[in-house]
mmCIF file of C-alpha atoms in Angstrom:
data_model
loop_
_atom_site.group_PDB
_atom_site.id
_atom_site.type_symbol
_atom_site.label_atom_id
_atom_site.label_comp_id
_atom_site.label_asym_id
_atom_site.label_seq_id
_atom_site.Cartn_x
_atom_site.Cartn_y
_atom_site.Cartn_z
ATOM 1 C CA UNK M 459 232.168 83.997 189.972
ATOM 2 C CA UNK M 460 232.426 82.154 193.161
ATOM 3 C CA UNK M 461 229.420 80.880 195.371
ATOM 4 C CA UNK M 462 228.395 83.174 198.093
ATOM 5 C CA UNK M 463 226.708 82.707 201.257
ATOM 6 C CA UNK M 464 224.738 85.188 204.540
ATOM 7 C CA UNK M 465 223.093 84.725 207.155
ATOM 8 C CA UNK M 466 219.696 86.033 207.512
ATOM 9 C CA UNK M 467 217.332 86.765 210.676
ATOM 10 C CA UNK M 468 215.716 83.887 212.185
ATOM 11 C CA UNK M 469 218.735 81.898 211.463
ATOM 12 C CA UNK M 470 218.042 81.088 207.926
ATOM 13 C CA UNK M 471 220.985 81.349 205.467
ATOM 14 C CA UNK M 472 220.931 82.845 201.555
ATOM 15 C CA UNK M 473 223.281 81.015 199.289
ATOM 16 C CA UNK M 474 223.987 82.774 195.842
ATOM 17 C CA UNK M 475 225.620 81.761 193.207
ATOM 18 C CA UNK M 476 225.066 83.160 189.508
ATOM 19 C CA UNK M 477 221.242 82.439 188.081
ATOM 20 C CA UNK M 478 220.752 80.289 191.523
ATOM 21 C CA UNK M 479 219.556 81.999 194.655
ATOM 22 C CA UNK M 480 218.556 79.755 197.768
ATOM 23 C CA UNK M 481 216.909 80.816 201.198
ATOM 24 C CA UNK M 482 217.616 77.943 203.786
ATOM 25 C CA UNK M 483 215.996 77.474 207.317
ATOM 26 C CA UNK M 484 215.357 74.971 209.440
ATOM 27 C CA UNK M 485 214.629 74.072 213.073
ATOM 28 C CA UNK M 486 215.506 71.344 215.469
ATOM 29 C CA UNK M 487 218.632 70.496 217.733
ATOM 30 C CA UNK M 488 220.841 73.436 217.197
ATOM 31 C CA UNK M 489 224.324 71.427 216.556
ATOM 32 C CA UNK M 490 222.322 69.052 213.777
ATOM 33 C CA UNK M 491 220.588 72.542 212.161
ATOM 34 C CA UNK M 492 223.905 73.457 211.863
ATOM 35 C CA UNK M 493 225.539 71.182 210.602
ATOM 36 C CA UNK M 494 223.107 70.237 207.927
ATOM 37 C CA UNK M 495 223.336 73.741 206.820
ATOM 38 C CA UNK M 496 226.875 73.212 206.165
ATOM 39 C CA UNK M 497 226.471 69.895 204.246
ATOM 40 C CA UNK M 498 223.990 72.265 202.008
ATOM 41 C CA UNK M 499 226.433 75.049 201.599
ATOM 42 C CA UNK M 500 229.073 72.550 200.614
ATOM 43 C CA UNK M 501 226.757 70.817 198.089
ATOM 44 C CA UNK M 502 225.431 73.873 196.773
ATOM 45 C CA UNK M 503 228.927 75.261 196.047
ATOM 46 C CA UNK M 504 229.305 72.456 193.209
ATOM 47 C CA UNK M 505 225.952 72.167 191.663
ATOM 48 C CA UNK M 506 226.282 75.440 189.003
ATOM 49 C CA UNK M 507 229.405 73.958 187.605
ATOM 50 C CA UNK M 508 227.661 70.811 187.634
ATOM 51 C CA UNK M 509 225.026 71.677 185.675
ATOM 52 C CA UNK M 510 226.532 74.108 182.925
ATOM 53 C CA UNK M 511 229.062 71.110 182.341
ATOM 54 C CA UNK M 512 225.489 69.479 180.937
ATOM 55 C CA UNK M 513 223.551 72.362 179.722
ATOM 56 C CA UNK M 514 223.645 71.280 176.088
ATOM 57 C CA UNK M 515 221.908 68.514 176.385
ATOM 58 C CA UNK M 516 219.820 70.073 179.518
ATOM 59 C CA UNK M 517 218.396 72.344 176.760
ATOM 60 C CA UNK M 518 217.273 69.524 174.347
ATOM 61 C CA UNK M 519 214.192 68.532 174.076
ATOM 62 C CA UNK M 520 213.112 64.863 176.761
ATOM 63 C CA UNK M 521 213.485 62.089 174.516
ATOM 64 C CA UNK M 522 213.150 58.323 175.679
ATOM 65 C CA UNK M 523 216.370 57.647 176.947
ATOM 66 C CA UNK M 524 217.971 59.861 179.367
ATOM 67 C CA UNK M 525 221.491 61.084 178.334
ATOM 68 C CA UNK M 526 222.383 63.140 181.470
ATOM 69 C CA UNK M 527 224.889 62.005 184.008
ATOM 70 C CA UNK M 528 224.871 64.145 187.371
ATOM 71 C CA UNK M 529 222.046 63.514 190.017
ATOM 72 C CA UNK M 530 220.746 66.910 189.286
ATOM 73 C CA UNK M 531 220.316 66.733 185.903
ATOM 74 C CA UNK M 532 218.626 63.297 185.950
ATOM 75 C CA UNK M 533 215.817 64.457 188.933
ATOM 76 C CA UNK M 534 215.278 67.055 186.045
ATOM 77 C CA UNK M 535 214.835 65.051 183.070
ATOM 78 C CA UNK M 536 213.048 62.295 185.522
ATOM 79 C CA UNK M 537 210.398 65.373 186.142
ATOM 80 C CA UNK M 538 209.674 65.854 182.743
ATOM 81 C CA UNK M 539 210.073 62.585 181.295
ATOM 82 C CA UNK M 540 206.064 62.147 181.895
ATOM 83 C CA UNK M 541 205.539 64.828 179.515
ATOM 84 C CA UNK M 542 208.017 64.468 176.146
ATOM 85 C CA UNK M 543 204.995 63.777 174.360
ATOM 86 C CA UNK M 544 204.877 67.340 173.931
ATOM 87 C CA UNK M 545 207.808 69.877 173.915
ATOM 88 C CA UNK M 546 210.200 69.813 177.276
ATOM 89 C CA UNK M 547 212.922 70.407 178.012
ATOM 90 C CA UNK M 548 214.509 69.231 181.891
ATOM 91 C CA UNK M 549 215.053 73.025 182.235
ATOM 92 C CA UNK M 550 211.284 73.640 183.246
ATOM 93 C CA UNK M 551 212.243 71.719 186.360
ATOM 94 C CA UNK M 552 215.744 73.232 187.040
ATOM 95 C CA UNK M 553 214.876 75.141 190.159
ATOM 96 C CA UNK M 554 212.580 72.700 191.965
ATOM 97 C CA UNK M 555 215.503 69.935 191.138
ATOM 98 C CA UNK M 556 218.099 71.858 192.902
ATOM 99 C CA UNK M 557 215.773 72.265 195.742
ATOM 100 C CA UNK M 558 215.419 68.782 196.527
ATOM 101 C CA UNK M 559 218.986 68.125 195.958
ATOM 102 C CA UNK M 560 220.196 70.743 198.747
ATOM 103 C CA UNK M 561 217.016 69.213 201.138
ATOM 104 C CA UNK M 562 218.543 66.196 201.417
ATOM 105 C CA UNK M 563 220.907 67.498 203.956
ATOM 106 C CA UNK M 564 218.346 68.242 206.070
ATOM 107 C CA UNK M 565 216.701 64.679 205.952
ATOM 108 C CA UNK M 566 218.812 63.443 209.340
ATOM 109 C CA UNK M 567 218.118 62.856 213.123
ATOM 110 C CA UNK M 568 217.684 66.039 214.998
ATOM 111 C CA UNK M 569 216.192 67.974 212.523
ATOM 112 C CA UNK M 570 212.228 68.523 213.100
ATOM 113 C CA UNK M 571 211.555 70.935 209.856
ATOM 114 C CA UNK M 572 213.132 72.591 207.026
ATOM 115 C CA UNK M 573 212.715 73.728 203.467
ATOM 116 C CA UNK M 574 215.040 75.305 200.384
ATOM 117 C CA UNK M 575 213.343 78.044 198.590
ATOM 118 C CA UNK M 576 214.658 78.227 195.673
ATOM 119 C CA UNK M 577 213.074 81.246 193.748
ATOM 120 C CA UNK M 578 209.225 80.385 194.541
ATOM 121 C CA UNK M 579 210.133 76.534 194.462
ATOM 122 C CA UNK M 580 209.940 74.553 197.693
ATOM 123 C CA UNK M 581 211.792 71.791 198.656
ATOM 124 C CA UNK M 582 210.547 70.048 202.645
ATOM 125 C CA UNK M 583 211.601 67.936 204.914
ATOM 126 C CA UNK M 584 209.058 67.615 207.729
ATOM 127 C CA UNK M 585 209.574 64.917 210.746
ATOM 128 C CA UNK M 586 206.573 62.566 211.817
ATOM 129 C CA UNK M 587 204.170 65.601 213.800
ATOM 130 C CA UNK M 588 205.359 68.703 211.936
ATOM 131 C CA UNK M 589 204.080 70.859 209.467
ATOM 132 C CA UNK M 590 204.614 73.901 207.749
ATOM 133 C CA UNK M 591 202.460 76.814 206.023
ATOM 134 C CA UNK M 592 203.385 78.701 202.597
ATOM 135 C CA UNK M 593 202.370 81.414 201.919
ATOM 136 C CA UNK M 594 200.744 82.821 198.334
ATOM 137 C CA UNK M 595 200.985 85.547 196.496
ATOM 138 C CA UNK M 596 198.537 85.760 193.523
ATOM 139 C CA UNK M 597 200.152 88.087 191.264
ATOM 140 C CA UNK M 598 203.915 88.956 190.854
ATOM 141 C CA UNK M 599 202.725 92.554 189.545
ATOM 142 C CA UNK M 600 202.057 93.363 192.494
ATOM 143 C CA UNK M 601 205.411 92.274 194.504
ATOM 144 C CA UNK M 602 207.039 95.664 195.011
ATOM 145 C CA UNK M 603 210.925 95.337 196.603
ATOM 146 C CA UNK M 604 210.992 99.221 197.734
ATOM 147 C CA UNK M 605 207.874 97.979 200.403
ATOM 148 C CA UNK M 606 209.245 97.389 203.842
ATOM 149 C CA UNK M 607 207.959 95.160 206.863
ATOM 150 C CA UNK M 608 206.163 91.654 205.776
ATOM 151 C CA UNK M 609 205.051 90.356 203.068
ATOM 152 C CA UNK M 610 201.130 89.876 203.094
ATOM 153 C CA UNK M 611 200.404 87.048 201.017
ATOM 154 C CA UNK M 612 196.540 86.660 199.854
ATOM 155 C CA UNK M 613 196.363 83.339 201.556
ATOM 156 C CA UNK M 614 198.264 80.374 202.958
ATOM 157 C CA UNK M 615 198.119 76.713 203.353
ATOM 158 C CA UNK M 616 199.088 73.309 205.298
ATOM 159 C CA UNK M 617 201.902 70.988 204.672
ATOM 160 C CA UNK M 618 201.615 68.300 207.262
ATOM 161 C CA UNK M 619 203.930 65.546 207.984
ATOM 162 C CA UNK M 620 201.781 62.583 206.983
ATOM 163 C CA UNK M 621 200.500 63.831 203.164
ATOM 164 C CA UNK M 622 202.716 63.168 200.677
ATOM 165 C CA UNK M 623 204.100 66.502 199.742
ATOM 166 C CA UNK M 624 207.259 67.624 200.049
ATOM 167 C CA UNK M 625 207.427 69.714 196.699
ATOM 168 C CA UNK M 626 205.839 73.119 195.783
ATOM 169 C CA UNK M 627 206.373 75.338 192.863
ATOM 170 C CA UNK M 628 204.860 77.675 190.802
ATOM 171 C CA UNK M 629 204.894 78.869 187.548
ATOM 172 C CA UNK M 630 203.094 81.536 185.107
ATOM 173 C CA UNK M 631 204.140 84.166 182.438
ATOM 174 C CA UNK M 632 205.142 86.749 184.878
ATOM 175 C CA UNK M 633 207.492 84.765 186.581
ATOM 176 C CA UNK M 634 211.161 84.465 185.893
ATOM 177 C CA UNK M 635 211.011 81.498 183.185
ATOM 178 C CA UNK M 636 208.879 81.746 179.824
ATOM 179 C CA UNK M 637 205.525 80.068 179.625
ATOM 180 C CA UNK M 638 203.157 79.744 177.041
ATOM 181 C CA UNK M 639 199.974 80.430 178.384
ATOM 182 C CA UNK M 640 198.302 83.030 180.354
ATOM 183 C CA UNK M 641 198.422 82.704 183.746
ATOM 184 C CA UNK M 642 199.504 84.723 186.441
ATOM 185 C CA UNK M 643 200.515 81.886 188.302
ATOM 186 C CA UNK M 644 199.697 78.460 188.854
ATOM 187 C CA UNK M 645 201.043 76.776 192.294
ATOM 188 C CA UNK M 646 201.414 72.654 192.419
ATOM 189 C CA UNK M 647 201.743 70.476 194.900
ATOM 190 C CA UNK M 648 203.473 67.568 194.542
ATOM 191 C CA UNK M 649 205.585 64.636 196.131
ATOM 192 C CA UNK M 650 209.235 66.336 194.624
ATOM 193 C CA UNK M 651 209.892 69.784 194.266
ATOM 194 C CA UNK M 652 211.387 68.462 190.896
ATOM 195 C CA UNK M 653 208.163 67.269 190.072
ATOM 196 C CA UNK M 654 205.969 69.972 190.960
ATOM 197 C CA UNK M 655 208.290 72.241 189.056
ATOM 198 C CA UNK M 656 207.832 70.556 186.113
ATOM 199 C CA UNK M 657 203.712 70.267 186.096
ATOM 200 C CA UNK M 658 203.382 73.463 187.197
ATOM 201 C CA UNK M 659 205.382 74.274 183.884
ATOM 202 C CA UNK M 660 203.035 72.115 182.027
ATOM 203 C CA UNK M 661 199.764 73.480 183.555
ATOM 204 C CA UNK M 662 200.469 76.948 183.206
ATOM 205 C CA UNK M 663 201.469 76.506 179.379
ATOM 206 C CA UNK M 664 197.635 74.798 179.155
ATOM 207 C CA UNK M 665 195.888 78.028 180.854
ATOM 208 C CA UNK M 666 195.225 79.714 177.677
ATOM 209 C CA UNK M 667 193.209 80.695 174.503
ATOM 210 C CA UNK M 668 192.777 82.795 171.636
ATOM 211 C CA UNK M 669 193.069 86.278 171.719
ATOM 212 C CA UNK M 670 194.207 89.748 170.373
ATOM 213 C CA UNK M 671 194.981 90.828 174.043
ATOM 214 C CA UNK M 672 197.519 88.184 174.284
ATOM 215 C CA UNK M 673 201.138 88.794 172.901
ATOM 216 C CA UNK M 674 203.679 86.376 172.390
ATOM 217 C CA UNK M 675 207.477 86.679 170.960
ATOM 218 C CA UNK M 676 209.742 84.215 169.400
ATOM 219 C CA UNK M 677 211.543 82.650 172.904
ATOM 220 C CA UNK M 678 215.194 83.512 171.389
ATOM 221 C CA UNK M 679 214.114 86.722 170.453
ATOM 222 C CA UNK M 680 213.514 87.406 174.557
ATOM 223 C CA UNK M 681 216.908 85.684 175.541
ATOM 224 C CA UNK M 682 219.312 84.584 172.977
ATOM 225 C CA UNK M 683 220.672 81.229 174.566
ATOM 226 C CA UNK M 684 216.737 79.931 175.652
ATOM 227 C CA UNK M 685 215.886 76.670 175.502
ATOM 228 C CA UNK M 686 212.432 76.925 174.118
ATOM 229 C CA UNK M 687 214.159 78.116 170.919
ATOM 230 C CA UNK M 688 211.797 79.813 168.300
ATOM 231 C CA UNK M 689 208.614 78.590 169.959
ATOM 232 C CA UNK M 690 206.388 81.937 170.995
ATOM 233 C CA UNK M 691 206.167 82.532 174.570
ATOM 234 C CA UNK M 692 203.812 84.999 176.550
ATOM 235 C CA UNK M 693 205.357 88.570 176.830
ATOM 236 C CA UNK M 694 201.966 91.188 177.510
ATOM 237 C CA UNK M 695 198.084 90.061 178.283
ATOM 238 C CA UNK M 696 195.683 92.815 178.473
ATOM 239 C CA UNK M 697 192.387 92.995 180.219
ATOM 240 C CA UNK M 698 190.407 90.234 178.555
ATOM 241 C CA UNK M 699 187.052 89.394 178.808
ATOM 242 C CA UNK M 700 186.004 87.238 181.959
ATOM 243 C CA UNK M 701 184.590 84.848 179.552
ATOM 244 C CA UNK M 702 187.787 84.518 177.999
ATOM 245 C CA UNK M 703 189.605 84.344 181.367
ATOM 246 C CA UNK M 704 187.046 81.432 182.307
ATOM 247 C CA UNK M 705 187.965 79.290 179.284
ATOM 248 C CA UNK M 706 191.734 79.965 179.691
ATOM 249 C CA UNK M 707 191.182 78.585 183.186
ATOM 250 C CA UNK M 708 189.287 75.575 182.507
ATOM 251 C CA UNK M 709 191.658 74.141 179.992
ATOM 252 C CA UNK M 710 194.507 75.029 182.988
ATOM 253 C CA UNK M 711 192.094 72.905 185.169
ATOM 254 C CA UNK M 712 191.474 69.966 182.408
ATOM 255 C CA UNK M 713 195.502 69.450 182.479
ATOM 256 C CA UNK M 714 195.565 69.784 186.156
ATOM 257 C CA UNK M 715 192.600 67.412 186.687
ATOM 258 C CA UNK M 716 194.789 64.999 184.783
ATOM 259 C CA UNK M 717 197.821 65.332 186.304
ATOM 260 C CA UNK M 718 195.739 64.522 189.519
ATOM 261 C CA UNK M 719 193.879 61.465 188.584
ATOM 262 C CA UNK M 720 197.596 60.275 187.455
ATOM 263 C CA UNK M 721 198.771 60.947 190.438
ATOM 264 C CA UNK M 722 201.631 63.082 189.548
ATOM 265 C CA UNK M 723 200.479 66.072 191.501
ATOM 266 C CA UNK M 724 198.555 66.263 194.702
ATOM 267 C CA UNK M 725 197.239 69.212 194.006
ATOM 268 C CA UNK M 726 196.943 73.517 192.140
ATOM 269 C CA UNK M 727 195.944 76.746 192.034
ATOM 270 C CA UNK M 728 195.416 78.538 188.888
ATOM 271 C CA UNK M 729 195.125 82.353 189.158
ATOM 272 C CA UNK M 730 194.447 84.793 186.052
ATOM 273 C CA UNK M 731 193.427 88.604 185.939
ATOM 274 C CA UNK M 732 191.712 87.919 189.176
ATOM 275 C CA UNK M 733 189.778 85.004 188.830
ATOM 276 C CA UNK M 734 190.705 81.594 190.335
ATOM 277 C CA UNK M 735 190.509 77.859 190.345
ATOM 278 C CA UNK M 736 191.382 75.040 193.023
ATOM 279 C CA UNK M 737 192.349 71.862 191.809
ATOM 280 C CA UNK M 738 191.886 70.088 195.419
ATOM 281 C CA UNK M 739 193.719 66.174 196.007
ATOM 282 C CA UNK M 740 191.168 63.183 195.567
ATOM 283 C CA UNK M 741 191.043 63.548 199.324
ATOM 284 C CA UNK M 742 191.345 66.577 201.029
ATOM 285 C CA UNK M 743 190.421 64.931 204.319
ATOM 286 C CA UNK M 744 193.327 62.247 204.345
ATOM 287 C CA UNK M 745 195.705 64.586 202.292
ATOM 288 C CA UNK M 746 196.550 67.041 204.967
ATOM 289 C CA UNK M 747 196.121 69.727 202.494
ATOM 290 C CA UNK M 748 194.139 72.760 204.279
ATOM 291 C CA UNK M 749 193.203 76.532 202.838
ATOM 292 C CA UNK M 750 193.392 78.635 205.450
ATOM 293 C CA UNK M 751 190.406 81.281 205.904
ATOM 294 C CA UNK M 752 192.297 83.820 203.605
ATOM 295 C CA UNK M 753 191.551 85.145 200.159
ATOM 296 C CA UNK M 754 191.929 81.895 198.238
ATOM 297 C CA UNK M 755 192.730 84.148 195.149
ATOM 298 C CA UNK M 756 196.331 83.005 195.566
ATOM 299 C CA UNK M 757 199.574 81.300 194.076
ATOM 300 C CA UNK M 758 202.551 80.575 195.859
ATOM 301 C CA UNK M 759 205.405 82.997 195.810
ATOM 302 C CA UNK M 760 207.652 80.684 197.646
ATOM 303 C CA UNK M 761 207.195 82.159 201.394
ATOM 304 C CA UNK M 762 207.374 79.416 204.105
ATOM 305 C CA UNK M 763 205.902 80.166 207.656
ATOM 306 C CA UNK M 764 206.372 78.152 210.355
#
């Protein structure tokens, strides 16, 4: 298994490589777009083998010293160092790590904007007087492949040059990693991709509550070599009272609220069985964080529009 790359329309590039799949674009003086995006598809090309030379110790719990050795593996447990008071693993930030590893080609002169999307998690670079918009998408079942033409997304928002956010991810139990809550997904903002992936982790494990409509399996007993071990994890929520979607919400929003006032996420959205909550920064106005006029029903799938 060797790492693959394409090129894609609009001059973005998709580099594959096992478990990893990365969508690349950027924009600014052709010959520096260029060649950043071959610095990126030479770094890229090492970091799987980097990171399954660690993965036994990537899969043990965040203790209090870190025992990791590659630059990858340390933005990981970095992410989720904040929050070994409960159980963590760097895994939950895996993706958004990677992310911000491969964006750091990008960060040279000539190059106005660009982003790694690394399954739904966002890595940025924007120059002073750029932005970028991502797009959401509230519910993952509702993504259908076999649908051709655009993506419509149920809303977007603002990344501007001069808030500081250059990390998005999202997380919830339909996604492609475990969680223990309830939501459909929960989108963070947040000053690392690395970072964001991990509290997005952490908030959509606190959007829950007690219920017969929820179902949960053993972690191992979904996929044999997880790192969450024998701790239950979400597999099937039915239709639950919007009383009980309310509470599962609010204790997503406590967490999030937290997380804020810490300052270790600008800001979320929390979306479950149709009902949402915004966890906006302290200040909107000086943030650059704008919701566009869209249905704000929405977390981020991972689409970046210029």
């Amino acid at each position: 298994m060797t790492a693959q790359r394409s090129a894609l329309e609009g001059g973005r590039w998709h580099f594959n490589h096992g478990p990893i799949d990365i969508v690349a674009e950027a924009h600014g003086d052709a010959v520096e777009v260029a060649v950043a995006h071959e610095h990126a598809w030479r770094r890229f090309a090492t970091v799987l083998d980097e990171l399954v030379a660690e993965l036994p110790l990537l899969r043990q719990p965040v203790r209090d010293a870190c025992p990791l050795r590659s630059p990858i593996a340390r933005r990981m447990w970095q992410a989720c160092a904040p929050f070994r008071a409960s159980f963590i693993t760097p895994m939950a930030a895996v993706a958004g790590a990677v992310a911000q590893e491969l964006i750091a080609c990008y960060q040279r002169s000539g190059i106005e904007r660009a982003w790694i999307n690394n399954g739904g998690d966002i890595a940025l670079h924007l120059a002073p007087g750029q932005s970028a918009r991502v797009g959401l998408f509230a519910d993952l079942a509702r993504f259908d492949l076999r649908e051709r033409g655009p993506l419509t997304t149920d809303g977007q928002f603002e990344l501007r040059a001069e808030m500081p956010v250059r990390g998005v991810a999202t997380s919830g139990w339909r996604g492609r990693s475990f969680s223990l809550g309830i939501a459909d997904s929960v989108t963070v903002l947040a000053a690392t991709a690395a970072e964001a992936d991990a509290a997005a982790t952490v908030i959509a494990n606190a959007v829950d509550v007690q219920d017969p409509g929820i179902h949960r399996r053993p972690a191992n007993e979904c996929k044999d070599d997880s790192d969450l071990g024998d701790i239950p994890v979400t597999v099937d929520v039915e239709a639950l009272a919007p009383a009980q979607v309310q509470r599962a919400l609010a204790a997503g929003v406590a967490r999030a609220e937290t997380l804020r006032r810490a300052g270790a996420i600008a800001g979320a959205m929390l979306v479950c069985q149709g009902q949402w909550r915004l966890v906006e920064p302290l200040s909107s106005a000086s943030s650059g964080v704008s919701a566009l006029p869209m249905q704000p029903q929405a977390a981020a799938v991972g689409s970046v529009f210029a």
